[in-house]
Amino acid sequence: MKNLKGRIYEYTAFFEANERGGYTGIVPALPGLVTEGKNLEDARLMAKDAIRCYIGGLKKLKERIPLEKETAQLKLTVKA
């Protein structure tokens, strides 16, 4: 069994349907992290894997791992 040592990190991911029928996901706390999946569940799994890789790369480079700041998602309606 794989050793599961390590710190737990928690990040908010935002997913949006894309023109190819799948979903694109971003994690605002991790600049440049963008991933896709064929459906929402696949996109969620891809985002978790991308976060692990992103953090792993930062650890390897001995760089600071960003912690998430407060986020808010608001739907705004405007008349233009």
PDB file of N, CA, C and O in Angstrom:
ATOM      1  N   MET A   1       0.836  -1.185   0.000  1.00  0.00           N
ATOM      2  CA  MET A   1       0.000   0.000   0.000  1.00  0.00           C
ATOM      3  C   MET A   1       0.880   1.247   0.000  1.00  0.00           C
ATOM      4  O   MET A   1       1.894   1.292   0.660  1.00  0.00           O
ATOM      5  N   LYS A   2       0.449   2.248  -0.734  1.00  0.00           N
ATOM      6  CA  LYS A   2       1.204   3.484  -0.868  1.00  0.00           C
ATOM      7  C   LYS A   2       1.193   4.266   0.454  1.00  0.00           C
ATOM      8  O   LYS A   2       0.180   4.344   1.136  1.00  0.00           O
ATOM      9  N   ASN A   3       2.335   4.867   0.792  1.00  0.00           N
ATOM     10  CA  ASN A   3       2.449   5.679   1.991  1.00  0.00           C
ATOM     11  C   ASN A   3       1.692   6.992   1.771  1.00  0.00           C
ATOM     12  O   ASN A   3       1.946   7.712   0.822  1.00  0.00           O
ATOM     13  N   LEU A   4       0.759   7.308   2.649  1.00  0.00           N
ATOM     14  CA  LEU A   4      -0.063   8.492   2.487  1.00  0.00           C
ATOM     15  C   LEU A   4       0.386   9.649   3.374  1.00  0.00           C
ATOM     16  O   LEU A   4      -0.409  10.483   3.757  1.00  0.00           O
ATOM     17  N   LYS A   5       1.674   9.693   3.719  1.00  0.00           N
ATOM     18  CA  LYS A   5       2.187  10.808   4.506  1.00  0.00           C
ATOM     19  C   LYS A   5       2.099  12.086   3.706  1.00  0.00           C
ATOM     20  O   LYS A   5       2.193  12.084   2.491  1.00  0.00           O
ATOM     21  N   GLY A   6       1.958  13.177   4.418  1.00  0.00           N
ATOM     22  CA  GLY A   6       1.937  14.470   3.755  1.00  0.00           C
ATOM     23  C   GLY A   6       0.862  15.356   4.340  1.00  0.00           C
ATOM     24  O   GLY A   6      -0.067  14.892   4.982  1.00  0.00           O
ATOM     25  N   ARG A   7       1.024  16.620   4.103  1.00  0.00           N
ATOM     26  CA  ARG A   7       0.079  17.606   4.586  1.00  0.00           C
ATOM     27  C   ARG A   7      -1.169  17.622   3.703  1.00  0.00           C
ATOM     28  O   ARG A   7      -1.100  17.351   2.507  1.00  0.00           O
ATOM     29  N   ILE A   8      -2.296  17.952   4.290  1.00  0.00           N
ATOM     30  CA  ILE A   8      -3.548  18.079   3.550  1.00  0.00           C
ATOM     31  C   ILE A   8      -3.694  19.543   3.117  1.00  0.00           C
ATOM     32  O   ILE A   8      -3.571  20.452   3.933  1.00  0.00           O
ATOM     33  N   TYR A   9      -3.958  19.749   1.854  1.00  0.00           N
ATOM     34  CA  TYR A   9      -4.205  21.080   1.300  1.00  0.00           C
ATOM     35  C   TYR A   9      -5.630  21.121   0.771  1.00  0.00           C
ATOM     36  O   TYR A   9      -6.126  20.128   0.236  1.00  0.00           O
ATOM     37  N   GLU A  10      -6.270  22.263   0.909  1.00  0.00           N
ATOM     38  CA  GLU A  10      -7.649  22.409   0.435  1.00  0.00           C
ATOM     39  C   GLU A  10      -7.744  23.663  -0.421  1.00  0.00           C
ATOM     40  O   GLU A  10      -7.333  24.753   0.012  1.00  0.00           O
ATOM     41  N   TYR A  11      -8.256  23.498  -1.634  1.00  0.00           N
ATOM     42  CA  TYR A  11      -8.384  24.604  -2.572  1.00  0.00           C
ATOM     43  C   TYR A  11      -9.761  24.581  -3.218  1.00  0.00           C
ATOM     44  O   TYR A  11     -10.358  23.526  -3.386  1.00  0.00           O
ATOM     45  N   THR A  12     -10.231  25.754  -3.606  1.00  0.00           N
ATOM     46  CA  THR A  12     -11.481  25.876  -4.343  1.00  0.00           C
ATOM     47  C   THR A  12     -11.168  25.822  -5.836  1.00  0.00           C
ATOM     48  O   THR A  12     -10.265  26.511  -6.304  1.00  0.00           O
ATOM     49  N   ALA A  13     -11.925  25.006  -6.543  1.00  0.00           N
ATOM     50  CA  ALA A  13     -11.790  24.919  -7.997  1.00  0.00           C
ATOM     51  C   ALA A  13     -13.102  25.398  -8.621  1.00  0.00           C
ATOM     52  O   ALA A  13     -14.181  25.163  -8.074  1.00  0.00           O
ATOM     53  N   PHE A  14     -12.986  26.090  -9.740  1.00  0.00           N
ATOM     54  CA  PHE A  14     -14.150  26.553 -10.480  1.00  0.00           C
ATOM     55  C   PHE A  14     -14.181  25.827 -11.820  1.00  0.00           C
ATOM     56  O   PHE A  14     -13.164  25.742 -12.514  1.00  0.00           O
ATOM     57  N   PHE A  15     -15.348  25.304 -12.173  1.00  0.00           N
ATOM     58  CA  PHE A  15     -15.511  24.540 -13.410  1.00  0.00           C
ATOM     59  C   PHE A  15     -16.553  25.211 -14.293  1.00  0.00           C
ATOM     60  O   PHE A  15     -17.576  25.694 -13.818  1.00  0.00           O
ATOM     61  N   GLU A  16     -16.261  25.190 -15.598  1.00  0.00           N
ATOM     62  CA  GLU A  16     -17.172  25.783 -16.563  1.00  0.00           C
ATOM     63  C   GLU A  16     -17.281  24.854 -17.764  1.00  0.00           C
ATOM     64  O   GLU A  16     -16.270  24.310 -18.235  1.00  0.00           O
ATOM     65  N   ALA A  17     -18.509  24.660 -18.257  1.00  0.00           N
ATOM     66  CA  ALA A  17     -18.702  23.848 -19.455  1.00  0.00           C
ATOM     67  C   ALA A  17     -17.954  24.502 -20.613  1.00  0.00           C
ATOM     68  O   ALA A  17     -17.953  25.727 -20.741  1.00  0.00           O
ATOM     69  N   ASN A  18     -17.278  23.679 -21.420  1.00  0.00           N
ATOM     70  CA  ASN A  18     -16.542  24.243 -22.559  1.00  0.00           C
ATOM     71  C   ASN A  18     -17.196  23.834 -23.874  1.00  0.00           C
ATOM     72  O   ASN A  18     -18.132  23.026 -23.897  1.00  0.00           O
ATOM     73  N   GLU A  19     -16.703  24.394 -24.967  1.00  0.00           N
ATOM     74  CA  GLU A  19     -17.310  24.171 -26.283  1.00  0.00           C
ATOM     75  C   GLU A  19     -17.137  22.750 -26.810  1.00  0.00           C
ATOM     76  O   GLU A  19     -17.783  22.358 -27.769  1.00  0.00           O
ATOM     77  N   ARG A  20     -16.280  21.964 -26.203  1.00  0.00           N
ATOM     78  CA  ARG A  20     -16.065  20.581 -26.636  1.00  0.00           C
ATOM     79  C   ARG A  20     -16.964  19.595 -25.888  1.00  0.00           C
ATOM     80  O   ARG A  20     -16.840  18.396 -26.044  1.00  0.00           O
ATOM     81  N   GLY A  21     -17.842  20.113 -25.034  1.00  0.00           N
ATOM     82  CA  GLY A  21     -18.768  19.252 -24.313  1.00  0.00           C
ATOM     83  C   GLY A  21     -18.267  18.809 -22.955  1.00  0.00           C
ATOM     84  O   GLY A  21     -18.990  18.164 -22.210  1.00  0.00           O
ATOM     85  N   GLY A  22     -17.033  19.147 -22.614  1.00  0.00           N
ATOM     86  CA  GLY A  22     -16.473  18.791 -21.315  1.00  0.00           C
ATOM     87  C   GLY A  22     -16.482  19.986 -20.388  1.00  0.00           C
ATOM     88  O   GLY A  22     -17.264  20.930 -20.560  1.00  0.00           O
ATOM     89  N   TYR A  23     -15.606  19.955 -19.409  1.00  0.00           N
ATOM     90  CA  TYR A  23     -15.493  21.037 -18.432  1.00  0.00           C
ATOM     91  C   TYR A  23     -14.045  21.461 -18.287  1.00  0.00           C
ATOM     92  O   TYR A  23     -13.144  20.625 -18.290  1.00  0.00           O
ATOM     93  N   THR A  24     -13.834  22.761 -18.166  1.00  0.00           N
ATOM     94  CA  THR A  24     -12.530  23.328 -17.891  1.00  0.00           C
ATOM     95  C   THR A  24     -12.536  23.796 -16.445  1.00  0.00           C
ATOM     96  O   THR A  24     -13.510  24.399 -15.993  1.00  0.00           O
ATOM     97  N   GLY A  25     -11.465  23.490 -15.723  1.00  0.00           N
ATOM     98  CA  GLY A  25     -11.374  23.871 -14.322  1.00  0.00           C
ATOM     99  C   GLY A  25     -10.145  24.716 -14.046  1.00  0.00           C
ATOM    100  O   GLY A  25      -9.102  24.524 -14.672  1.00  0.00           O
ATOM    101  N   ILE A  26     -10.299  25.658 -13.126  1.00  0.00           N
ATOM    102  CA  ILE A  26      -9.183  26.478 -12.665  1.00  0.00           C
ATOM    103  C   ILE A  26      -9.170  26.479 -11.140  1.00  0.00           C
ATOM    104  O   ILE A  26     -10.181  26.219 -10.505  1.00  0.00           O
ATOM    105  N   VAL A  27      -8.000  26.737 -10.589  1.00  0.00           N
ATOM    106  CA  VAL A  27      -7.828  26.876  -9.141  1.00  0.00           C
ATOM    107  C   VAL A  27      -7.167  28.228  -8.925  1.00  0.00           C
ATOM    108  O   VAL A  27      -5.961  28.366  -9.107  1.00  0.00           O
ATOM    109  N   PRO A  28      -7.956  29.254  -8.576  1.00  0.00           N
ATOM    110  CA  PRO A  28      -7.411  30.613  -8.482  1.00  0.00           C
ATOM    111  C   PRO A  28      -6.209  30.765  -7.552  1.00  0.00           C
ATOM    112  O   PRO A  28      -5.329  31.582  -7.820  1.00  0.00           O
ATOM    113  N   ALA A  29      -6.126  29.982  -6.497  1.00  0.00           N
ATOM    114  CA  ALA A  29      -5.010  30.099  -5.552  1.00  0.00           C
ATOM    115  C   ALA A  29      -3.695  29.577  -6.131  1.00  0.00           C
ATOM    116  O   ALA A  29      -2.628  29.859  -5.595  1.00  0.00           O
ATOM    117  N   LEU A  30      -3.776  28.818  -7.225  1.00  0.00           N
ATOM    118  CA  LEU A  30      -2.585  28.250  -7.855  1.00  0.00           C
ATOM    119  C   LEU A  30      -2.480  28.807  -9.273  1.00  0.00           C
ATOM    120  O   LEU A  30      -3.021  28.228 -10.222  1.00  0.00           O
ATOM    121  N   PRO A  31      -1.824  29.945  -9.435  1.00  0.00           N
ATOM    122  CA  PRO A  31      -1.765  30.625 -10.729  1.00  0.00           C
ATOM    123  C   PRO A  31      -1.293  29.716 -11.864  1.00  0.00           C
ATOM    124  O   PRO A  31      -0.329  28.978 -11.730  1.00  0.00           O
ATOM    125  N   GLY A  32      -2.031  29.766 -12.963  1.00  0.00           N
ATOM    126  CA  GLY A  32      -1.660  28.992 -14.139  1.00  0.00           C
ATOM    127  C   GLY A  32      -2.227  27.592 -14.169  1.00  0.00           C
ATOM    128  O   GLY A  32      -2.124  26.908 -15.181  1.00  0.00           O
ATOM    129  N   LEU A  33      -2.844  27.132 -13.084  1.00  0.00           N
ATOM    130  CA  LEU A  33      -3.395  25.774 -13.065  1.00  0.00           C
ATOM    131  C   LEU A  33      -4.734  25.774 -13.801  1.00  0.00           C
ATOM    132  O   LEU A  33      -5.699  26.390 -13.367  1.00  0.00           O
ATOM    133  N   VAL A  34      -4.753  25.102 -14.938  1.00  0.00           N
ATOM    134  CA  VAL A  34      -5.955  24.940 -15.749  1.00  0.00           C
ATOM    135  C   VAL A  34      -6.001  23.484 -16.169  1.00  0.00           C
ATOM    136  O   VAL A  34      -4.983  22.913 -16.576  1.00  0.00           O
ATOM    137  N   THR A  35      -7.166  22.869 -16.075  1.00  0.00           N
ATOM    138  CA  THR A  35      -7.299  21.470 -16.463  1.00  0.00           C
ATOM    139  C   THR A  35      -8.663  21.255 -17.100  1.00  0.00           C
ATOM    140  O   THR A  35      -9.531  22.122 -17.038  1.00  0.00           O
ATOM    141  N   GLU A  36      -8.838  20.094 -17.721  1.00  0.00           N
ATOM    142  CA  GLU A  36     -10.101  19.774 -18.385  1.00  0.00           C
ATOM    143  C   GLU A  36     -10.490  18.336 -18.116  1.00  0.00           C
ATOM    144  O   GLU A  36      -9.643  17.507 -17.782  1.00  0.00           O
ATOM    145  N   GLY A  37     -11.771  18.061 -18.299  1.00  0.00           N
ATOM    146  CA  GLY A  37     -12.265  16.702 -18.195  1.00  0.00           C
ATOM    147  C   GLY A  37     -13.449  16.515 -19.123  1.00  0.00           C
ATOM    148  O   GLY A  37     -14.095  17.493 -19.516  1.00  0.00           O
ATOM    149  N   LYS A  38     -13.737  15.260 -19.465  1.00  0.00           N
ATOM    150  CA  LYS A  38     -14.822  14.986 -20.410  1.00  0.00           C
ATOM    151  C   LYS A  38     -16.200  15.225 -19.807  1.00  0.00           C
ATOM    152  O   LYS A  38     -17.175  15.403 -20.518  1.00  0.00           O
ATOM    153  N   ASN A  39     -16.287  15.217 -18.479  1.00  0.00           N
ATOM    154  CA  ASN A  39     -17.519  15.558 -17.766  1.00  0.00           C
ATOM    155  C   ASN A  39     -17.102  16.176 -16.428  1.00  0.00           C
ATOM    156  O   ASN A  39     -15.905  16.272 -16.128  1.00  0.00           O
ATOM    157  N   LEU A  40     -18.064  16.582 -15.622  1.00  0.00           N
ATOM    158  CA  LEU A  40     -17.734  17.284 -14.387  1.00  0.00           C
ATOM    159  C   LEU A  40     -16.939  16.415 -13.419  1.00  0.00           C
ATOM    160  O   LEU A  40     -15.977  16.872 -12.807  1.00  0.00           O
ATOM    161  N   GLU A  41     -17.295  15.160 -13.287  1.00  0.00           N
ATOM    162  CA  GLU A  41     -16.568  14.255 -12.381  1.00  0.00           C
ATOM    163  C   GLU A  41     -15.133  14.044 -12.868  1.00  0.00           C
ATOM    164  O   GLU A  41     -14.194  14.064 -12.079  1.00  0.00           O
ATOM    165  N   ASP A  42     -14.967  13.844 -14.165  1.00  0.00           N
ATOM    166  CA  ASP A  42     -13.624  13.677 -14.724  1.00  0.00           C
ATOM    167  C   ASP A  42     -12.802  14.949 -14.522  1.00  0.00           C
ATOM    168  O   ASP A  42     -11.621  14.882 -14.153  1.00  0.00           O
ATOM    169  N   ALA A  43     -13.411  16.112 -14.719  1.00  0.00           N
ATOM    170  CA  ALA A  43     -12.712  17.383 -14.517  1.00  0.00           C
ATOM    171  C   ALA A  43     -12.296  17.537 -13.056  1.00  0.00           C
ATOM    172  O   ALA A  43     -11.209  18.043 -12.762  1.00  0.00           O
ATOM    173  N   ARG A  44     -13.140  17.112 -12.124  1.00  0.00           N
ATOM    174  CA  ARG A  44     -12.812  17.181 -10.697  1.00  0.00           C
ATOM    175  C   ARG A  44     -11.597  16.310 -10.381  1.00  0.00           C
ATOM    176  O   ARG A  44     -10.664  16.735  -9.695  1.00  0.00           O
ATOM    177  N   LEU A  45     -11.586  15.103 -10.917  1.00  0.00           N
ATOM    178  CA  LEU A  45     -10.446  14.197 -10.692  1.00  0.00           C
ATOM    179  C   LEU A  45      -9.175  14.744 -11.330  1.00  0.00           C
ATOM    180  O   LEU A  45      -8.092  14.668 -10.736  1.00  0.00           O
ATOM    181  N   MET A  46      -9.299  15.309 -12.526  1.00  0.00           N
ATOM    182  CA  MET A  46      -8.141  15.895 -13.204  1.00  0.00           C
ATOM    183  C   MET A  46      -7.605  17.083 -12.413  1.00  0.00           C
ATOM    184  O   MET A  46      -6.391  17.270 -12.304  1.00  0.00           O
ATOM    185  N   ALA A  47      -8.499  17.877 -11.821  1.00  0.00           N
ATOM    186  CA  ALA A  47      -8.071  19.031 -11.027  1.00  0.00           C
ATOM    187  C   ALA A  47      -7.324  18.570  -9.780  1.00  0.00           C
ATOM    188  O   ALA A  47      -6.295  19.148  -9.418  1.00  0.00           O
ATOM    189  N   LYS A  48      -7.816  17.522  -9.116  1.00  0.00           N
ATOM    190  CA  LYS A  48      -7.114  17.013  -7.930  1.00  0.00           C
ATOM    191  C   LYS A  48      -5.714  16.542  -8.299  1.00  0.00           C
ATOM    192  O   LYS A  48      -4.747  16.814  -7.583  1.00  0.00           O
ATOM    193  N   ASP A  49      -5.594  15.854  -9.426  1.00  0.00           N
ATOM    194  CA  ASP A  49      -4.287  15.380  -9.869  1.00  0.00           C
ATOM    195  C   ASP A  49      -3.375  16.564 -10.223  1.00  0.00           C
ATOM    196  O   ASP A  49      -2.187  16.570  -9.874  1.00  0.00           O
ATOM    197  N   ALA A  50      -3.937  17.567 -10.890  1.00  0.00           N
ATOM    198  CA  ALA A  50      -3.150  18.748 -11.263  1.00  0.00           C
ATOM    199  C   ALA A  50      -2.668  19.493 -10.017  1.00  0.00           C
ATOM    200  O   ALA A  50      -1.533  19.978  -9.981  1.00  0.00           O
ATOM    201  N   ILE A  51      -3.510  19.564  -8.986  1.00  0.00           N
ATOM    202  CA  ILE A  51      -3.110  20.219  -7.733  1.00  0.00           C
ATOM    203  C   ILE A  51      -1.948  19.462  -7.092  1.00  0.00           C
ATOM    204  O   ILE A  51      -0.972  20.060  -6.649  1.00  0.00           O
ATOM    205  N   ARG A  52      -2.040  18.132  -7.050  1.00  0.00           N
ATOM    206  CA  ARG A  52      -0.948  17.317  -6.491  1.00  0.00           C
ATOM    207  C   ARG A  52       0.355  17.576  -7.240  1.00  0.00           C
ATOM    208  O   ARG A  52       1.414  17.747  -6.632  1.00  0.00           O
ATOM    209  N   CYS A  53       0.292  17.600  -8.559  1.00  0.00           N
ATOM    210  CA  CYS A  53       1.494  17.837  -9.375  1.00  0.00           C
ATOM    211  C   CYS A  53       2.040  19.240  -9.149  1.00  0.00           C
ATOM    212  O   CYS A  53       3.258  19.427  -9.053  1.00  0.00           O
ATOM    213  N   TYR A  54       1.166  20.216  -9.068  1.00  0.00           N
ATOM    214  CA  TYR A  54       1.567  21.609  -8.852  1.00  0.00           C
ATOM    215  C   TYR A  54       2.307  21.724  -7.521  1.00  0.00           C
ATOM    216  O   TYR A  54       3.405  22.276  -7.449  1.00  0.00           O
ATOM    217  N   ILE A  55       1.719  21.169  -6.463  1.00  0.00           N
ATOM    218  CA  ILE A  55       2.340  21.212  -5.134  1.00  0.00           C
ATOM    219  C   ILE A  55       3.649  20.429  -5.132  1.00  0.00           C
ATOM    220  O   ILE A  55       4.649  20.870  -4.569  1.00  0.00           O
ATOM    221  N   GLY A  56       3.660  19.275  -5.782  1.00  0.00           N
ATOM    222  CA  GLY A  56       4.881  18.468  -5.867  1.00  0.00           C
ATOM    223  C   GLY A  56       6.007  19.232  -6.537  1.00  0.00           C
ATOM    224  O   GLY A  56       7.170  19.173  -6.099  1.00  0.00           O
ATOM    225  N   GLY A  57       5.693  19.974  -7.590  1.00  0.00           N
ATOM    226  CA  GLY A  57       6.705  20.777  -8.275  1.00  0.00           C
ATOM    227  C   GLY A  57       7.249  21.884  -7.383  1.00  0.00           C
ATOM    228  O   GLY A  57       8.454  22.134  -7.359  1.00  0.00           O
ATOM    229  N   LEU A  58       6.344  22.532  -6.637  1.00  0.00           N
ATOM    230  CA  LEU A  58       6.792  23.585  -5.718  1.00  0.00           C
ATOM    231  C   LEU A  58       7.690  23.013  -4.622  1.00  0.00           C
ATOM    232  O   LEU A  58       8.703  23.616  -4.267  1.00  0.00           O
ATOM    233  N   LYS A  59       7.321  21.852  -4.094  1.00  0.00           N
ATOM    234  CA  LYS A  59       8.141  21.215  -3.056  1.00  0.00           C
ATOM    235  C   LYS A  59       9.521  20.873  -3.604  1.00  0.00           C
ATOM    236  O   LYS A  59      10.530  21.093  -2.933  1.00  0.00           O
ATOM    237  N   LYS A  60       9.569  20.337  -4.802  1.00  0.00           N
ATOM    238  CA  LYS A  60      10.836  19.959  -5.409  1.00  0.00           C
ATOM    239  C   LYS A  60      11.747  21.181  -5.574  1.00  0.00           C
ATOM    240  O   LYS A  60      12.960  21.090  -5.388  1.00  0.00           O
ATOM    241  N   LEU A  61      11.138  22.314  -5.909  1.00  0.00           N
ATOM    242  CA  LEU A  61      11.901  23.555  -6.083  1.00  0.00           C
ATOM    243  C   LEU A  61      12.104  24.305  -4.767  1.00  0.00           C
ATOM    244  O   LEU A  61      12.700  25.386  -4.757  1.00  0.00           O
ATOM    245  N   LYS A  62      11.569  23.728  -3.686  1.00  0.00           N
ATOM    246  CA  LYS A  62      11.652  24.343  -2.354  1.00  0.00           C
ATOM    247  C   LYS A  62      11.036  25.747  -2.339  1.00  0.00           C
ATOM    248  O   LYS A  62      11.562  26.673  -1.729  1.00  0.00           O
ATOM    249  N   GLU A  63       9.920  25.876  -3.049  1.00  0.00           N
ATOM    250  CA  GLU A  63       9.193  27.145  -3.086  1.00  0.00           C
ATOM    251  C   GLU A  63       7.985  27.073  -2.162  1.00  0.00           C
ATOM    252  O   GLU A  63       7.507  25.994  -1.810  1.00  0.00           O
ATOM    253  N   ARG A  64       7.496  28.235  -1.786  1.00  0.00           N
ATOM    254  CA  ARG A  64       6.350  28.349  -0.899  1.00  0.00           C
ATOM    255  C   ARG A  64       5.085  27.810  -1.586  1.00  0.00           C
ATOM    256  O   ARG A  64       4.841  28.102  -2.754  1.00  0.00           O
ATOM    257  N   ILE A  65       4.302  27.055  -0.850  1.00  0.00           N
ATOM    258  CA  ILE A  65       3.038  26.532  -1.362  1.00  0.00           C
ATOM    259  C   ILE A  65       1.936  27.517  -0.973  1.00  0.00           C
ATOM    260  O   ILE A  65       1.727  27.774   0.208  1.00  0.00           O
ATOM    261  N   PRO A  66       1.242  28.081  -1.964  1.00  0.00           N
ATOM    262  CA  PRO A  66       0.220  29.074  -1.656  1.00  0.00           C
ATOM    263  C   PRO A  66      -0.939  28.473  -0.847  1.00  0.00           C
ATOM    264  O   PRO A  66      -1.354  27.340  -1.086  1.00  0.00           O
ATOM    265  N   LEU A  67      -1.421  29.245   0.095  1.00  0.00           N
ATOM    266  CA  LEU A  67      -2.631  28.881   0.818  1.00  0.00           C
ATOM    267  C   LEU A  67      -3.768  29.708   0.241  1.00  0.00           C
ATOM    268  O   LEU A  67      -3.568  30.840  -0.193  1.00  0.00           O
ATOM    269  N   GLU A  68      -4.935  29.135   0.239  1.00  0.00           N
ATOM    270  CA  GLU A  68      -6.082  29.816  -0.356  1.00  0.00           C
ATOM    271  C   GLU A  68      -6.570  30.957   0.529  1.00  0.00           C
ATOM    272  O   GLU A  68      -6.678  30.808   1.745  1.00  0.00           O
ATOM    273  N   LYS A  69      -6.885  32.058  -0.130  1.00  0.00           N
ATOM    274  CA  LYS A  69      -7.531  33.179   0.543  1.00  0.00           C
ATOM    275  C   LYS A  69      -9.029  33.002   0.351  1.00  0.00           C
ATOM    276  O   LYS A  69      -9.475  32.145  -0.413  1.00  0.00           O
ATOM    277  N   GLU A  70      -9.803  33.822   1.022  1.00  0.00           N
ATOM    278  CA  GLU A  70     -11.255  33.732   0.900  1.00  0.00           C
ATOM    279  C   GLU A  70     -11.676  33.940  -0.549  1.00  0.00           C
ATOM    280  O   GLU A  70     -11.155  34.813  -1.241  1.00  0.00           O
ATOM    281  N   THR A  71     -12.604  33.121  -1.016  1.00  0.00           N
ATOM    282  CA  THR A  71     -13.130  33.261  -2.370  1.00  0.00           C
ATOM    283  C   THR A  71     -14.639  33.456  -2.301  1.00  0.00           C
ATOM    284  O   THR A  71     -15.279  33.076  -1.326  1.00  0.00           O
ATOM    285  N   ALA A  72     -15.181  34.040  -3.335  1.00  0.00           N
ATOM    286  CA  ALA A  72     -16.630  34.201  -3.452  1.00  0.00           C
ATOM    287  C   ALA A  72     -16.999  34.057  -4.914  1.00  0.00           C
ATOM    288  O   ALA A  72     -16.290  34.537  -5.797  1.00  0.00           O
ATOM    289  N   GLN A  73     -18.088  33.381  -5.153  1.00  0.00           N
ATOM    290  CA  GLN A  73     -18.602  33.271  -6.506  1.00  0.00           C
ATOM    291  C   GLN A  73     -19.987  33.904  -6.495  1.00  0.00           C
ATOM    292  O   GLN A  73     -20.865  33.473  -5.745  1.00  0.00           O
ATOM    293  N   LEU A  74     -20.131  34.949  -7.271  1.00  0.00           N
ATOM    294  CA  LEU A  74     -21.382  35.695  -7.305  1.00  0.00           C
ATOM    295  C   LEU A  74     -21.886  35.784  -8.728  1.00  0.00           C
ATOM    296  O   LEU A  74     -21.112  36.068  -9.651  1.00  0.00           O
ATOM    297  N   LYS A  75     -23.170  35.560  -8.918  1.00  0.00           N
ATOM    298  CA  LYS A  75     -23.777  35.759 -10.245  1.00  0.00           C
ATOM    299  C   LYS A  75     -24.325  37.183 -10.260  1.00  0.00           C
ATOM    300  O   LYS A  75     -25.113  37.556  -9.398  1.00  0.00           O
ATOM    301  N   LEU A  76     -23.877  37.969 -11.215  1.00  0.00           N
ATOM    302  CA  LEU A  76     -24.282  39.352 -11.323  1.00  0.00           C
ATOM    303  C   LEU A  76     -25.162  39.543 -12.550  1.00  0.00           C
ATOM    304  O   LEU A  76     -24.849  39.027 -13.634  1.00  0.00           O
ATOM    305  N   THR A  77     -26.239  40.264 -12.404  1.00  0.00           N
ATOM    306  CA  THR A  77     -27.124  40.580 -13.528  1.00  0.00           C
ATOM    307  C   THR A  77     -27.013  42.064 -13.806  1.00  0.00           C
ATOM    308  O   THR A  77     -27.136  42.883 -12.881  1.00  0.00           O
ATOM    309  N   VAL A  78     -26.758  42.411 -15.057  1.00  0.00           N
ATOM    310  CA  VAL A  78     -26.657  43.815 -15.445  1.00  0.00           C
ATOM    311  C   VAL A  78     -27.497  44.065 -16.677  1.00  0.00           C
ATOM    312  O   VAL A  78     -27.719  43.167 -17.494  1.00  0.00           O
ATOM    313  N   LYS A  79     -27.985  45.254 -16.787  1.00  0.00           N
ATOM    314  CA  LYS A  79     -28.700  45.670 -17.991  1.00  0.00           C
ATOM    315  C   LYS A  79     -27.770  46.585 -18.773  1.00  0.00           C
ATOM    316  O   LYS A  79     -27.248  47.553 -18.220  1.00  0.00           O
ATOM    317  N   ALA A  80     -27.513  46.259 -20.015  1.00  0.00           N
ATOM    318  CA  ALA A  80     -26.569  47.056 -20.794  1.00  0.00           C
ATOM    319  C   ALA A  80     -27.213  47.509 -22.100  1.00  0.00           C
ATOM    320  O   ALA A  80     -28.058  46.903 -22.646  1.00  0.00           O
TER     321      ALA A  80
END
